[in-house]
DNA sequence: AAGGTCACG
DNA sequence: GACGTACGTGACCTTG
């Protein structure tokens, strides 16, 4: 017994991911995020403490994943393809995990191109073979294959889940999988794994898989048995997807014969030398552990009989992570603009850069000559490392007056060369307020800023919709600063002025520019410290880490790509439209009997209803007649020619001013392309919005409008490819409200509006289908009898009867609406399938119109928002997926809510289509498994119009 | 700056 | 009995 050896193998990579998600977001004195490191340190501490206890380690090693590729990628290129990037504030912790391991003087196994699981398997088998017991510190189900009792000189292998403090032996594995550990691989091969992207057999989950393997004793036997099974979905699937299962079996097999870089004997645990450990604990401010090390109480370097669970620092217990127990904000001194530094020499800059590396977190802000990131020139950069600890680095000040003396500044290319390693370093988090802007500015100087955090996005994820009138719900820096820090920063117009007297930022004197620019970085740093801890507490981590933040560099790149428009074609259209508008205007004036401004709804209303005496004029609260499309169409239907002409005039004016004229003006003279700007916080539901110009509302519904789409073209030798989610919101409604009839229809690829018509009316005609389509959309938007009546041209009573019938046929919808509203009233917010919140502060308003408006928006938000989450996830995965497929020349250009537009070489179309389709169709996985398929429609052509 | 209108999903 | 009537956007025009 005394000489029984017991090897503990710590699955370090798996541990830190779990620790990251379960522990509060601690930071060390330098501001580095160290929550996962702290969890890891306490775990090693506990393990080391158990040295020589009955079941404790005599040998111990940590195994980490070194790279993401392994032999499995050679067999199956989709292996782990859905894996999201690690969260950005975890990335700088990876090197610290290694530091911690070294501080404990523990052996660290890290082999390139070998997965940690395989390394663990190889060590475990080698140790067991020479009679050692082995404990794998992990809860990874793949590793459960290794568990087994000791016998005939072979050691036992079990597992330890330190977070649940649970041993996993043969009985636990059998309970979980329903089979012995040797057969776990067979079960895994049948059920697949969406996180690692192991296919398994589609439609077979853990239960069916266990049952089949338990019954037949092996994967092959289970698959062979399909031939004799009764006809069923399962039978079909087993036969059809047999190859998937066999591939999966290979993928889940652990490689147990990897060469062992460190001999087993060298893993002997002899106690922990206190020196390096003390240094490490001090550096990261782990004071409670340091105290224990100093006093020797519970120190891992000597045996102890204290109960480790009882000495845990209260603030680190996972159970308390979500209950508001967070690291208190360090008291921040008030903003002091005189404390900022203007950096004018390379020596001083180098000091700031060195300090930023040490801090591992820096707030960054760029100042430019204009608002548009694609063409604006860089004027200066500011950095902040702490409250009032900020600087401004001017780069292009005083350039406009060639006779005046320019202030002392470091040369632009010198500064860029010095900043690049910092801004690109994996070990330093860069925080920005709308950092997409800075990404674009710096990308033009060859800097790919990473990893990043964004206070604007943080605010959006936490507080979308929270503002009400007078309080302000925006996510701009000035507003956030006032709301969260009680401080109004210098406004841009205070330093640059407004209107004609405005000067470019490069002309602002350096002292003033430093106050403004460094303050922005300072405030950003403070906002980050305030907002980031709220994420874990309020449940925003998943949306922020998995949806919105990964999207920032993706959207930035789309903005930089831009899209080509055919200027000559637009110019021709402008001329045509101008001529027709002129003709129409004359005719309208004749019909009116006088000249007036056709574009003035006020004048038009007076002409139509007072002068010409048309009936049915309705004045709104402004005392003005309404002359909108529906009113004019009614008049036109009654035979009023002037109404027809005005409608035509309006259509053409709209197309000319908003599109054919404006788009020509939007062509960037340098790139020759049109670069929109996407707002990631524009829509409360989580959708993007597009401005300057808005490329999300280019005409498509009329033939005349589609001519504008024809002007969006690819470069020579390329095509445009448009990929749409088909009926995504209705599909999501069918899933979320659990409507079997609709789900079946989508599964079978039916025409969903026709199916609705059949359910509602019993027969499908053009009219019933059209009505059904209207109702389907009405449902998504929150319905009222009057609204539906207006749309369908029927009486409110009839509309009510239709609504009632709809709810009878699809009772899930009514339940969904009721539950959604109930939950919003109770919690104040709605939630998407991915956990994105939208707040509805007026859901209980006493004002009925206001309240009902909130209710309709609240019914719609989870559906619209989930759709937005899904396409965002697809976008974040798209470029890596295309690159993996060897498609380097495909460019993603535009997003229009349920559509992505790409530009690619003609020869790449056949290869790109399936990749794009797969990424879009699988975008909800692995977080959310939908009960309806996501349909994708793809078209290509020599214009955006032709691609539809 | 606000209101009306209309382009899109 | 009044409120106003489908969700989410952005751009342009006129008017005050």
PDB file of N, CA, C and O in Angstrom, chain A residues 62-87:
ATOM      1  N   UNK A  62       0.137  18.133 -15.651  1.00  0.00           N
ATOM      2  CA  UNK A  62      -0.923  18.893 -16.321  1.00  0.00           C
ATOM      3  C   UNK A  62      -0.758  18.685 -17.823  1.00  0.00           C
ATOM      4  O   UNK A  62       0.359  18.738 -18.339  1.00  0.00           O
ATOM      5  N   UNK A  63      -1.900  18.441 -18.507  1.00  0.00           N
ATOM      6  CA  UNK A  63      -1.851  18.282 -19.963  1.00  0.00           C
ATOM      7  C   UNK A  63      -2.681  19.407 -20.590  1.00  0.00           C
ATOM      8  O   UNK A  63      -3.837  19.634 -20.208  1.00  0.00           O
ATOM      9  N   UNK A  64      -2.069  20.138 -21.514  1.00  0.00           N
ATOM     10  CA  UNK A  64      -2.785  21.225 -22.184  1.00  0.00           C
ATOM     11  C   UNK A  64      -2.817  20.975 -23.690  1.00  0.00           C
ATOM     12  O   UNK A  64      -1.922  20.338 -24.239  1.00  0.00           O
ATOM     13  N   UNK A  65      -3.872  21.488 -24.338  1.00  0.00           N
ATOM     14  CA  UNK A  65      -3.914  21.462 -25.802  1.00  0.00           C
ATOM     15  C   UNK A  65      -2.962  22.509 -26.333  1.00  0.00           C
ATOM     16  O   UNK A  65      -3.010  23.663 -25.928  1.00  0.00           O
ATOM     17  N   UNK A  66      -2.133  22.093 -27.263  1.00  0.00           N
ATOM     18  CA  UNK A  66      -1.180  23.065 -27.806  1.00  0.00           C
ATOM     19  C   UNK A  66      -1.729  23.709 -29.080  1.00  0.00           C
ATOM     20  O   UNK A  66      -1.580  24.885 -29.329  1.00  0.00           O
ATOM     21  N   UNK A  67      -2.360  22.918 -29.935  1.00  0.00           N
ATOM     22  CA  UNK A  67      -2.908  23.480 -31.168  1.00  0.00           C
ATOM     23  C   UNK A  67      -4.250  22.832 -31.437  1.00  0.00           C
ATOM     24  O   UNK A  67      -4.597  21.820 -30.849  1.00  0.00           O
ATOM     25  N   UNK A  68      -5.002  23.415 -32.332  1.00  0.00           N
ATOM     26  CA  UNK A  68      -6.363  22.925 -32.533  1.00  0.00           C
ATOM     27  C   UNK A  68      -6.428  21.788 -33.555  1.00  0.00           C
ATOM     28  O   UNK A  68      -7.446  21.165 -33.734  1.00  0.00           O
ATOM     29  N   UNK A  69      -5.347  21.532 -34.245  1.00  0.00           N
ATOM     30  CA  UNK A  69      -5.389  20.502 -35.287  1.00  0.00           C
ATOM     31  C   UNK A  69      -4.833  19.173 -34.760  1.00  0.00           C
ATOM     32  O   UNK A  69      -3.949  19.158 -33.912  1.00  0.00           O
ATOM     33  N   UNK A  70      -5.356  18.090 -35.277  1.00  0.00           N
ATOM     34  CA  UNK A  70      -4.819  16.780 -34.928  1.00  0.00           C
ATOM     35  C   UNK A  70      -5.082  15.854 -36.093  1.00  0.00           C
ATOM     36  O   UNK A  70      -5.629  16.265 -37.115  1.00  0.00           O
ATOM     37  N   UNK A  71      -4.725  14.586 -35.916  1.00  0.00           N
ATOM     38  CA  UNK A  71      -4.949  13.629 -37.004  1.00  0.00           C
ATOM     39  C   UNK A  71      -6.426  13.561 -37.382  1.00  0.00           C
ATOM     40  O   UNK A  71      -6.765  13.205 -38.496  1.00  0.00           O
ATOM     41  N   UNK A  72      -7.315  13.919 -36.438  1.00  0.00           N
ATOM     42  CA  UNK A  72      -8.750  13.842 -36.743  1.00  0.00           C
ATOM     43  C   UNK A  72      -9.146  14.804 -37.855  1.00  0.00           C
ATOM     44  O   UNK A  72     -10.061  14.546 -38.618  1.00  0.00           O
ATOM     45  N   UNK A  73      -8.447  15.933 -37.943  1.00  0.00           N
ATOM     46  CA  UNK A  73      -8.753  16.874 -39.019  1.00  0.00           C
ATOM     47  C   UNK A  73      -8.368  16.309 -40.381  1.00  0.00           C
ATOM     48  O   UNK A  73      -8.945  16.684 -41.396  1.00  0.00           O
ATOM     49  N   UNK A  74      -7.369  15.423 -40.391  1.00  0.00           N
ATOM     50  CA  UNK A  74      -6.976  14.821 -41.665  1.00  0.00           C
ATOM     51  C   UNK A  74      -8.018  13.820 -42.142  1.00  0.00           C
ATOM     52  O   UNK A  74      -8.276  13.671 -43.323  1.00  0.00           O
ATOM     53  N   UNK A  75      -8.645  13.146 -41.176  1.00  0.00           N
ATOM     54  CA  UNK A  75      -9.682  12.172 -41.527  1.00  0.00           C
ATOM     55  C   UNK A  75     -10.971  12.894 -41.900  1.00  0.00           C
ATOM     56  O   UNK A  75     -11.692  12.476 -42.786  1.00  0.00           O
ATOM     57  N   UNK A  76     -11.256  13.978 -41.195  1.00  0.00           N
ATOM     58  CA  UNK A  76     -12.573  14.612 -41.303  1.00  0.00           C
ATOM     59  C   UNK A  76     -12.388  16.120 -41.178  1.00  0.00           C
ATOM     60  O   UNK A  76     -12.098  16.633 -40.093  1.00  0.00           O
ATOM     61  N   UNK A  77     -12.540  16.827 -42.294  1.00  0.00           N
ATOM     62  CA  UNK A  77     -12.184  18.248 -42.263  1.00  0.00           C
ATOM     63  C   UNK A  77     -13.151  19.079 -41.427  1.00  0.00           C
ATOM     64  O   UNK A  77     -12.851  20.195 -41.057  1.00  0.00           O
ATOM     65  N   UNK A  78     -14.327  18.520 -41.116  1.00  0.00           N
ATOM     66  CA  UNK A  78     -15.283  19.293 -40.321  1.00  0.00           C
ATOM     67  C   UNK A  78     -15.075  19.120 -38.811  1.00  0.00           C
ATOM     68  O   UNK A  78     -15.822  19.685 -38.019  1.00  0.00           O
ATOM     69  N   UNK A  79     -14.058  18.326 -38.441  1.00  0.00           N
ATOM     70  CA  UNK A  79     -13.876  18.054 -37.021  1.00  0.00           C
ATOM     71  C   UNK A  79     -13.654  19.352 -36.249  1.00  0.00           C
ATOM     72  O   UNK A  79     -12.786  20.164 -36.582  1.00  0.00           O
ATOM     73  N   UNK A  80     -14.468  19.561 -35.236  1.00  0.00           N
ATOM     74  CA  UNK A  80     -14.409  20.761 -34.395  1.00  0.00           C
ATOM     75  C   UNK A  80     -14.572  22.054 -35.191  1.00  0.00           C
ATOM     76  O   UNK A  80     -14.173  23.124 -34.725  1.00  0.00           O
ATOM     77  N   UNK A  81     -15.174  21.967 -36.386  1.00  0.00           N
ATOM     78  CA  UNK A  81     -15.291  23.171 -37.217  1.00  0.00           C
ATOM     79  C   UNK A  81     -16.273  24.179 -36.631  1.00  0.00           C
ATOM     80  O   UNK A  81     -16.210  25.355 -36.952  1.00  0.00           O
ATOM     81  N   UNK A  82     -17.177  23.709 -35.788  1.00  0.00           N
ATOM     82  CA  UNK A  82     -18.141  24.650 -35.206  1.00  0.00           C
ATOM     83  C   UNK A  82     -17.649  25.279 -33.922  1.00  0.00           C
ATOM     84  O   UNK A  82     -18.347  26.060 -33.309  1.00  0.00           O
ATOM     85  N   UNK A  83     -16.455  24.880 -33.492  1.00  0.00           N
ATOM     86  CA  UNK A  83     -15.917  25.421 -32.251  1.00  0.00           C
ATOM     87  C   UNK A  83     -15.784  26.926 -32.318  1.00  0.00           C
ATOM     88  O   UNK A  83     -15.097  27.437 -33.187  1.00  0.00           O
ATOM     89  N   UNK A  84     -16.406  27.662 -31.399  1.00  0.00           N
ATOM     90  CA  UNK A  84     -16.186  29.102 -31.401  1.00  0.00           C
ATOM     91  C   UNK A  84     -14.781  29.426 -30.896  1.00  0.00           C
ATOM     92  O   UNK A  84     -14.159  28.614 -30.222  1.00  0.00           O
ATOM     93  N   UNK A  85     -14.311  30.594 -31.254  1.00  0.00           N
ATOM     94  CA  UNK A  85     -13.046  31.068 -30.695  1.00  0.00           C
ATOM     95  C   UNK A  85     -13.205  31.177 -29.181  1.00  0.00           C
ATOM     96  O   UNK A  85     -14.293  31.450 -28.690  1.00  0.00           O
ATOM     97  N   UNK A  86     -12.131  30.978 -28.429  1.00  0.00           N
ATOM     98  CA  UNK A  86     -12.269  31.176 -26.977  1.00  0.00           C
ATOM     99  C   UNK A  86     -12.626  32.636 -26.678  1.00  0.00           C
ATOM    100  O   UNK A  86     -12.246  33.524 -27.433  1.00  0.00           O
ATOM    101  N   UNK A  87     -13.355  32.865 -25.591  1.00  0.00           N
ATOM    102  CA  UNK A  87     -13.691  34.238 -25.218  1.00  0.00           C
ATOM    103  C   UNK A  87     -12.423  35.093 -25.135  1.00  0.00           C
ATOM    104  O   UNK A  87     -11.380  34.608 -24.717  1.00  0.00           O
TER     105      UNK A  87
END
